[in-house]
PDB file of C-alpha atoms in Angstrom:
ATOM      1  CA  UNK A   1       0.000   0.000   0.000  1.00  0.00           C
ATOM      2  CA  UNK A   2       2.641   2.539   1.056  1.00  0.00           C
ATOM      3  CA  UNK A   3       4.718   1.790  -2.037  1.00  0.00           C
ATOM      4  CA  UNK A   4       1.766   2.709  -4.220  1.00  0.00           C
ATOM      5  CA  UNK A   5       1.122   5.850  -2.169  1.00  0.00           C
ATOM      6  CA  UNK A   6       4.782   6.905  -2.343  1.00  0.00           C
ATOM      7  CA  UNK A   7       4.707   6.394  -6.106  1.00  0.00           C
ATOM      8  CA  UNK A   8       2.033   9.089  -6.375  1.00  0.00           C
ATOM      9  CA  UNK A   9       2.917  11.379  -3.439  1.00  0.00           C
ATOM     10  CA  UNK A  10       6.335  12.985  -3.103  1.00  0.00           C
ATOM     11  CA  UNK A  11       5.655  14.932   0.083  1.00  0.00           C
ATOM     12  CA  UNK A  12       7.000  12.830   2.967  1.00  0.00           C
ATOM     13  CA  UNK A  13       4.813  14.687   5.448  1.00  0.00           C
ATOM     14  CA  UNK A  14       1.678  13.463   3.697  1.00  0.00           C
ATOM     15  CA  UNK A  15       3.058   9.917   3.578  1.00  0.00           C
ATOM     16  CA  UNK A  16       3.760   9.981   7.329  1.00  0.00           C
ATOM     17  CA  UNK A  17       0.241  11.266   7.965  1.00  0.00           C
ATOM     18  CA  UNK A  18      -1.195   8.363   5.961  1.00  0.00           C
ATOM     19  CA  UNK A  19       0.985   5.942   7.947  1.00  0.00           C
ATOM     20  CA  UNK A  20      -0.523   7.337  11.160  1.00  0.00           C
ATOM     21  CA  UNK A  21      -4.005   6.907   9.714  1.00  0.00           C
ATOM     22  CA  UNK A  22      -3.289   3.256   8.950  1.00  0.00           C
ATOM     23  CA  UNK A  23      -2.066   2.620  12.502  1.00  0.00           C
ATOM     24  CA  UNK A  24      -4.741   4.644  14.289  1.00  0.00           C
ATOM     25  CA  UNK A  25      -7.528   2.077  14.079  1.00  0.00           C
ATOM     26  CA  UNK A  26     -11.278   2.752  14.237  1.00  0.00           C
ATOM     27  CA  UNK A  27     -13.358   3.838  17.238  1.00  0.00           C
ATOM     28  CA  UNK A  28     -16.747   2.104  17.358  1.00  0.00           C
ATOM     29  CA  UNK A  29     -19.053   1.968  20.380  1.00  0.00           C
ATOM     30  CA  UNK A  30     -16.224   3.209  22.584  1.00  0.00           C
ATOM     31  CA  UNK A  31     -13.859   0.443  21.487  1.00  0.00           C
ATOM     32  CA  UNK A  32     -10.776   1.033  19.331  1.00  0.00           C
ATOM     33  CA  UNK A  33      -9.925  -1.754  16.895  1.00  0.00           C
ATOM     34  CA  UNK A  34      -6.624  -1.865  15.023  1.00  0.00           C
ATOM     35  CA  UNK A  35      -5.259  -4.105  12.301  1.00  0.00           C
ATOM     36  CA  UNK A  36      -1.876  -4.524  10.678  1.00  0.00           C
ATOM     37  CA  UNK A  37      -3.504  -5.457   7.361  1.00  0.00           C
ATOM     38  CA  UNK A  38      -5.281  -3.139   4.916  1.00  0.00           C
ATOM     39  CA  UNK A  39      -7.194  -0.050   5.956  1.00  0.00           C
ATOM     40  CA  UNK A  40      -9.594   0.242   8.861  1.00  0.00           C
ATOM     41  CA  UNK A  41     -13.209  -0.556   8.040  1.00  0.00           C
ATOM     42  CA  UNK A  42     -15.102   2.735   8.328  1.00  0.00           C
ATOM     43  CA  UNK A  43     -12.001   4.889   8.390  1.00  0.00           C
ATOM     44  CA  UNK A  44     -12.384   8.198   6.517  1.00  0.00           C
ATOM     45  CA  UNK A  45      -9.201   7.549   4.541  1.00  0.00           C
ATOM     46  CA  UNK A  46     -10.105   3.969   3.574  1.00  0.00           C
ATOM     47  CA  UNK A  47     -12.069   4.709   0.344  1.00  0.00           C
ATOM     48  CA  UNK A  48      -9.308   6.940  -1.001  1.00  0.00           C
ATOM     49  CA  UNK A  49      -6.511   4.481  -0.207  1.00  0.00           C
ATOM     50  CA  UNK A  50      -8.537   1.573  -1.594  1.00  0.00           C
ATOM     51  CA  UNK A  51      -8.968   3.507  -4.836  1.00  0.00           C
ATOM     52  CA  UNK A  52      -5.227   4.160  -5.090  1.00  0.00           C
ATOM     53  CA  UNK A  53      -4.479   0.517  -4.329  1.00  0.00           C
ATOM     54  CA  UNK A  54      -6.926  -0.850  -6.905  1.00  0.00           C
ATOM     55  CA  UNK A  55      -5.609   1.548  -9.530  1.00  0.00           C
ATOM     56  CA  UNK A  56      -2.367  -0.435  -9.541  1.00  0.00           C
ATOM     57  CA  UNK A  57      -3.770  -3.849  -8.663  1.00  0.00           C
ATOM     58  CA  UNK A  58      -6.678  -3.771 -11.127  1.00  0.00           C
ATOM     59  CA  UNK A  59      -6.993  -0.725 -13.420  1.00  0.00           C
ATOM     60  CA  UNK A  60      -3.545  -0.829 -15.005  1.00  0.00           C
ATOM     61  CA  UNK A  61      -3.556  -4.626 -15.148  1.00  0.00           C
ATOM     62  CA  UNK A  62      -6.966  -4.953 -16.854  1.00  0.00           C
ATOM     63  CA  UNK A  63      -5.991  -2.350 -19.449  1.00  0.00           C
ATOM     64  CA  UNK A  64      -3.004  -4.461 -20.518  1.00  0.00           C
ATOM     65  CA  UNK A  65      -5.054  -7.675 -20.278  1.00  0.00           C
ATOM     66  CA  UNK A  66      -7.756  -6.212 -22.504  1.00  0.00           C
ATOM     67  CA  UNK A  67      -5.256  -5.247 -25.208  1.00  0.00           C
ATOM     68  CA  UNK A  68      -2.981  -8.294 -25.184  1.00  0.00           C
ATOM     69  CA  UNK A  69      -5.059 -11.239 -23.930  1.00  0.00           C
ATOM     70  CA  UNK A  70      -8.747 -10.721 -24.738  1.00  0.00           C
ATOM     71  CA  UNK A  71      -9.983 -11.966 -28.112  1.00  0.00           C
ATOM     72  CA  UNK A  72     -13.101  -9.765 -28.105  1.00  0.00           C
ATOM     73  CA  UNK A  73     -14.432  -6.554 -26.633  1.00  0.00           C
ATOM     74  CA  UNK A  74     -14.136  -5.929 -22.890  1.00  0.00           C
ATOM     75  CA  UNK A  75     -16.110  -3.309 -20.945  1.00  0.00           C
ATOM     76  CA  UNK A  76     -15.014  -2.378 -17.410  1.00  0.00           C
ATOM     77  CA  UNK A  77     -16.948  -0.330 -14.839  1.00  0.00           C
ATOM     78  CA  UNK A  78     -15.402   0.140 -11.388  1.00  0.00           C
ATOM     79  CA  UNK A  79     -16.619   2.266  -8.499  1.00  0.00           C
ATOM     80  CA  UNK A  80     -14.355   1.984  -5.448  1.00  0.00           C
ATOM     81  CA  UNK A  81     -14.125  -1.760  -4.753  1.00  0.00           C
ATOM     82  CA  UNK A  82     -17.283  -2.691  -6.701  1.00  0.00           C
ATOM     83  CA  UNK A  83     -16.819  -3.607 -10.348  1.00  0.00           C
ATOM     84  CA  UNK A  84     -18.567  -5.145 -13.326  1.00  0.00           C
ATOM     85  CA  UNK A  85     -16.671  -6.519 -16.329  1.00  0.00           C
ATOM     86  CA  UNK A  86     -18.437  -7.401 -19.578  1.00  0.00           C
ATOM     87  CA  UNK A  87     -17.008  -9.695 -22.263  1.00  0.00           C
ATOM     88  CA  UNK A  88     -17.981 -10.384 -25.838  1.00  0.00           C
ATOM     89  CA  UNK A  89     -16.829 -14.019 -25.587  1.00  0.00           C
ATOM     90  CA  UNK A  90     -17.421 -16.438 -22.724  1.00  0.00           C
ATOM     91  CA  UNK A  91     -13.940 -17.935 -22.939  1.00  0.00           C
ATOM     92  CA  UNK A  92     -12.491 -14.465 -22.284  1.00  0.00           C
ATOM     93  CA  UNK A  93     -14.710 -14.128 -19.200  1.00  0.00           C
ATOM     94  CA  UNK A  94     -13.664 -17.503 -17.820  1.00  0.00           C
ATOM     95  CA  UNK A  95      -9.971 -16.821 -18.431  1.00  0.00           C
ATOM     96  CA  UNK A  96     -10.218 -13.358 -16.890  1.00  0.00           C
ATOM     97  CA  UNK A  97     -11.895 -14.652 -13.746  1.00  0.00           C
ATOM     98  CA  UNK A  98      -9.212 -17.284 -13.205  1.00  0.00           C
ATOM     99  CA  UNK A  99      -6.319 -14.887 -13.838  1.00  0.00           C
ATOM    100  CA  UNK A 100      -7.918 -12.087 -11.816  1.00  0.00           C
ATOM    101  CA  UNK A 101      -8.144 -14.391  -8.787  1.00  0.00           C
ATOM    102  CA  UNK A 102      -4.434 -15.148  -9.180  1.00  0.00           C
ATOM    103  CA  UNK A 103      -3.679 -11.444  -9.523  1.00  0.00           C
ATOM    104  CA  UNK A 104      -5.538 -10.608  -6.308  1.00  0.00           C
ATOM    105  CA  UNK A 105      -3.954 -13.513  -4.432  1.00  0.00           C
ATOM    106  CA  UNK A 106      -0.505 -12.108  -5.208  1.00  0.00           C
ATOM    107  CA  UNK A 107      -1.545  -8.988  -3.248  1.00  0.00           C
ATOM    108  CA  UNK A 108      -3.134 -10.982  -0.396  1.00  0.00           C
ATOM    109  CA  UNK A 109      -6.650 -10.149  -1.652  1.00  0.00           C
ATOM    110  CA  UNK A 110      -9.585 -12.291  -2.731  1.00  0.00           C
ATOM    111  CA  UNK A 111     -12.981 -11.904  -4.377  1.00  0.00           C
ATOM    112  CA  UNK A 112     -16.107 -12.043  -2.242  1.00  0.00           C
ATOM    113  CA  UNK A 113     -17.531 -15.528  -2.955  1.00  0.00           C
ATOM    114  CA  UNK A 114     -21.168 -14.440  -2.561  1.00  0.00           C
ATOM    115  CA  UNK A 115     -20.845 -11.335  -4.753  1.00  0.00           C
ATOM    116  CA  UNK A 116     -18.795 -12.790  -7.618  1.00  0.00           C
ATOM    117  CA  UNK A 117     -20.694 -14.446 -10.456  1.00  0.00           C
ATOM    118  CA  UNK A 118     -20.182 -15.277 -14.108  1.00  0.00           C
ATOM    119  CA  UNK A 119     -23.525 -14.736 -15.884  1.00  0.00           C
ATOM    120  CA  UNK A 120     -24.832 -14.551 -19.447  1.00  0.00           C
ATOM    121  CA  UNK A 121     -26.088 -11.017 -20.031  1.00  0.00           C
ATOM    122  CA  UNK A 122     -26.730  -8.737 -23.003  1.00  0.00           C
ATOM    123  CA  UNK A 123     -28.795  -8.420 -26.173  1.00  0.00           C
ATOM    124  CA  UNK A 124     -28.273 -12.070 -27.180  1.00  0.00           C
ATOM    125  CA  UNK A 125     -28.557 -13.595 -23.701  1.00  0.00           C
ATOM    126  CA  UNK A 126     -32.329 -14.049 -23.636  1.00  0.00           C
ATOM    127  CA  UNK A 127     -32.481 -15.400 -27.210  1.00  0.00           C
ATOM    128  CA  UNK A 128     -29.700 -17.900 -26.522  1.00  0.00           C
ATOM    129  CA  UNK A 129     -31.335 -19.060 -23.313  1.00  0.00           C
ATOM    130  CA  UNK A 130     -34.696 -19.532 -25.001  1.00  0.00           C
ATOM    131  CA  UNK A 131     -33.009 -21.563 -27.729  1.00  0.00           C
ATOM    132  CA  UNK A 132     -31.517 -23.832 -25.058  1.00  0.00           C
ATOM    133  CA  UNK A 133     -34.859 -24.105 -23.270  1.00  0.00           C
ATOM    134  CA  UNK A 134     -33.648 -22.163 -20.224  1.00  0.00           C
ATOM    135  CA  UNK A 135     -35.369 -19.449 -18.199  1.00  0.00           C
ATOM    136  CA  UNK A 136     -34.886 -15.706 -18.098  1.00  0.00           C
ATOM    137  CA  UNK A 137     -31.429 -14.183 -18.229  1.00  0.00           C
ATOM    138  CA  UNK A 138     -29.787 -13.622 -14.852  1.00  0.00           C
ATOM    139  CA  UNK A 139     -29.755 -10.226 -13.161  1.00  0.00           C
ATOM    140  CA  UNK A 140     -26.985  -8.534 -11.213  1.00  0.00           C
ATOM    141  CA  UNK A 141     -26.846  -5.825  -8.562  1.00  0.00           C
ATOM    142  CA  UNK A 142     -24.459  -2.894  -8.844  1.00  0.00           C
ATOM    143  CA  UNK A 143     -24.427   0.402  -6.909  1.00  0.00           C
ATOM    144  CA  UNK A 144     -27.891  -0.065  -5.436  1.00  0.00           C
ATOM    145  CA  UNK A 145     -29.612  -1.057  -8.698  1.00  0.00           C
ATOM    146  CA  UNK A 146     -30.667  -4.462  -9.989  1.00  0.00           C
ATOM    147  CA  UNK A 147     -29.815  -4.662 -13.709  1.00  0.00           C
ATOM    148  CA  UNK A 148     -31.720  -6.954 -16.060  1.00  0.00           C
ATOM    149  CA  UNK A 149     -32.173  -7.635 -19.774  1.00  0.00           C
ATOM    150  CA  UNK A 150     -35.116  -5.721 -21.255  1.00  0.00           C
ATOM    151  CA  UNK A 151     -36.405  -4.212 -24.502  1.00  0.00           C
ATOM    152  CA  UNK A 152     -37.669  -0.728 -25.302  1.00  0.00           C
ATOM    153  CA  UNK A 153     -40.916   0.201 -27.087  1.00  0.00           C
ATOM    154  CA  UNK A 154     -39.289  -0.544 -30.462  1.00  0.00           C
ATOM    155  CA  UNK A 155     -38.147  -3.996 -29.395  1.00  0.00           C
ATOM    156  CA  UNK A 156     -34.458  -3.137 -29.107  1.00  0.00           C
ATOM    157  CA  UNK A 157     -32.351  -4.420 -26.236  1.00  0.00           C
ATOM    158  CA  UNK A 158     -31.817  -2.116 -23.257  1.00  0.00           C
ATOM    159  CA  UNK A 159     -30.390  -2.638 -19.801  1.00  0.00           C
ATOM    160  CA  UNK A 160     -33.283  -2.358 -17.363  1.00  0.00           C
ATOM    161  CA  UNK A 161     -32.692  -1.027 -13.853  1.00  0.00           C
ATOM    162  CA  UNK A 162     -34.726  -1.167 -10.699  1.00  0.00           C
ATOM    163  CA  UNK A 163     -33.879  -0.055  -7.189  1.00  0.00           C
ATOM    164  CA  UNK A 164     -33.239  -2.707  -4.577  1.00  0.00           C
ATOM    165  CA  UNK A 165     -36.355  -3.135  -2.372  1.00  0.00           C
ATOM    166  CA  UNK A 166     -34.170  -3.584   0.726  1.00  0.00           C
ATOM    167  CA  UNK A 167     -32.448  -0.243   0.121  1.00  0.00           C
ATOM    168  CA  UNK A 168     -35.761   1.561  -0.321  1.00  0.00           C
ATOM    169  CA  UNK A 169     -37.283   0.058   2.835  1.00  0.00           C
ATOM    170  CA  UNK A 170     -34.117   0.835   4.799  1.00  0.00           C
ATOM    171  CA  UNK A 171     -34.340   4.493   3.738  1.00  0.00           C
ATOM    172  CA  UNK A 172     -37.994   4.680   4.808  1.00  0.00           C
ATOM    173  CA  UNK A 173     -37.101   3.214   8.196  1.00  0.00           C
ATOM    174  CA  UNK A 174     -34.388   5.853   8.641  1.00  0.00           C
ATOM    175  CA  UNK A 175     -36.846   8.653   7.803  1.00  0.00           C
ATOM    176  CA  UNK A 176     -39.359   7.209  10.253  1.00  0.00           C
ATOM    177  CA  UNK A 177     -36.707   7.014  12.996  1.00  0.00           C
ATOM    178  CA  UNK A 178     -35.675  10.645  12.456  1.00  0.00           C
ATOM    179  CA  UNK A 179     -39.285  11.820  12.632  1.00  0.00           C
ATOM    180  CA  UNK A 180     -39.811   9.972  15.894  1.00  0.00           C
ATOM    181  CA  UNK A 181     -36.724  11.605  17.380  1.00  0.00           C
ATOM    182  CA  UNK A 182     -37.871  15.085  16.342  1.00  0.00           C
ATOM    183  CA  UNK A 183     -41.510  15.146  17.315  1.00  0.00           C
ATOM    184  CA  UNK A 184     -42.776  18.756  17.318  1.00  0.00           C
ATOM    185  CA  UNK A 185     -40.011  19.977  15.016  1.00  0.00           C
ATOM    186  CA  UNK A 186     -40.452  20.909  11.352  1.00  0.00           C
ATOM    187  CA  UNK A 187     -40.305  17.391   9.962  1.00  0.00           C
ATOM    188  CA  UNK A 188     -40.871  18.633   6.422  1.00  0.00           C
ATOM    189  CA  UNK A 189     -37.364  20.062   6.158  1.00  0.00           C
ATOM    190  CA  UNK A 190     -35.834  16.803   7.350  1.00  0.00           C
ATOM    191  CA  UNK A 191     -37.800  14.627   4.956  1.00  0.00           C
ATOM    192  CA  UNK A 192     -37.353  16.987   2.009  1.00  0.00           C
ATOM    193  CA  UNK A 193     -33.595  16.557   2.318  1.00  0.00           C
ATOM    194  CA  UNK A 194     -33.968  12.779   2.300  1.00  0.00           C
ATOM    195  CA  UNK A 195     -36.292  12.895  -0.695  1.00  0.00           C
ATOM    196  CA  UNK A 196     -33.947  15.139  -2.658  1.00  0.00           C
ATOM    197  CA  UNK A 197     -31.104  12.711  -1.926  1.00  0.00           C
ATOM    198  CA  UNK A 198     -33.208   9.724  -2.978  1.00  0.00           C
ATOM    199  CA  UNK A 199     -34.338  11.379  -6.213  1.00  0.00           C
ATOM    200  CA  UNK A 200     -30.832  12.494  -7.200  1.00  0.00           C
ATOM    201  CA  UNK A 201     -29.349   9.051  -6.521  1.00  0.00           C
ATOM    202  CA  UNK A 202     -32.074   6.639  -7.645  1.00  0.00           C
ATOM    203  CA  UNK A 203     -33.988   8.491 -10.349  1.00  0.00           C
ATOM    204  CA  UNK A 204     -33.466   7.736 -14.028  1.00  0.00           C
ATOM    205  CA  UNK A 205     -35.918   7.141 -16.926  1.00  0.00           C
ATOM    206  CA  UNK A 206     -36.083   3.426 -16.122  1.00  0.00           C
ATOM    207  CA  UNK A 207     -36.704   3.761 -12.384  1.00  0.00           C
ATOM    208  CA  UNK A 208     -38.780   6.929 -12.187  1.00  0.00           C
ATOM    209  CA  UNK A 209     -42.148   5.167 -11.988  1.00  0.00           C
ATOM    210  CA  UNK A 210     -40.860   2.654  -9.443  1.00  0.00           C
ATOM    211  CA  UNK A 211     -39.674   5.492  -7.225  1.00  0.00           C
ATOM    212  CA  UNK A 212     -43.166   7.014  -6.966  1.00  0.00           C
ATOM    213  CA  UNK A 213     -44.458   4.621  -4.249  1.00  0.00           C
ATOM    214  CA  UNK A 214     -41.402   5.414  -2.124  1.00  0.00           C
ATOM    215  CA  UNK A 215     -41.865   9.177  -2.523  1.00  0.00           C
ATOM    216  CA  UNK A 216     -45.575   8.874  -1.763  1.00  0.00           C
ATOM    217  CA  UNK A 217     -44.973   6.931   1.460  1.00  0.00           C
ATOM    218  CA  UNK A 218     -42.169   9.269   2.520  1.00  0.00           C
ATOM    219  CA  UNK A 219     -44.390  12.316   1.974  1.00  0.00           C
ATOM    220  CA  UNK A 220     -47.079  10.645   4.080  1.00  0.00           C
ATOM    221  CA  UNK A 221     -44.580  10.139   6.896  1.00  0.00           C
ATOM    222  CA  UNK A 222     -43.756  13.839   6.705  1.00  0.00           C
ATOM    223  CA  UNK A 223     -47.251  14.850   7.923  1.00  0.00           C
ATOM    224  CA  UNK A 224     -47.126  15.861  11.623  1.00  0.00           C
ATOM    225  CA  UNK A 225     -50.390  13.981  12.251  1.00  0.00           C
ATOM    226  CA  UNK A 226     -49.090  10.821  10.655  1.00  0.00           C
ATOM    227  CA  UNK A 227     -45.803  11.207  12.488  1.00  0.00           C
ATOM    228  CA  UNK A 228     -47.698  11.227  15.789  1.00  0.00           C
ATOM    229  CA  UNK A 229     -49.755   8.192  14.762  1.00  0.00           C
ATOM    230  CA  UNK A 230     -46.616   6.325  13.704  1.00  0.00           C
ATOM    231  CA  UNK A 231     -45.035   7.233  17.011  1.00  0.00           C
ATOM    232  CA  UNK A 232     -48.037   5.888  18.953  1.00  0.00           C
ATOM    233  CA  UNK A 233     -47.907   2.643  16.950  1.00  0.00           C
TER     234      UNK A 233
END
């Protein structure tokens, strides 16, 4: 980690500050936990350092792999430590997955077994599965959205997106908890901020209609009368 940081930062004072961050640990519920491996979970510097680390471990490596190893097109989308890689040919996908695991192992890292899948997805996925007598194409979750194979009004393939139900319900529970804590205060201002955040993050042409029930229920929670009733319940 520090070698990668030093490669990008020449100021030794900043490097020493980062070293202190790595050794400081994380305070949670009055208990300080430290680790001599990686960055502290929940530490403010962790996302930035993880991004620097993955730039060398993954970004630069996949760029070379795409040019020299892949036989077809490769599309890469990475946000922090979440990533999706699309391949034109299945054999490229299988080879990438095997070599990527080896690459991560050389840096003492590994893929999350429950979040790593090789699926058939794209404009030919559903047709190929129907030809083989299989069900619908698989979906995948990325950055709070479930992505699935769909078609537009003209019958052309599009990537459909829908918000994760668990995320939406979790947000409603948070709004409800805040309203209970602030009985008698102007709840509208609190909820409006949450709604603006939800709309800016979740809204797009594909998910706009699905967001309406969430906005409707959140607006209902905003009512002082309803807030009191919810509190009594």
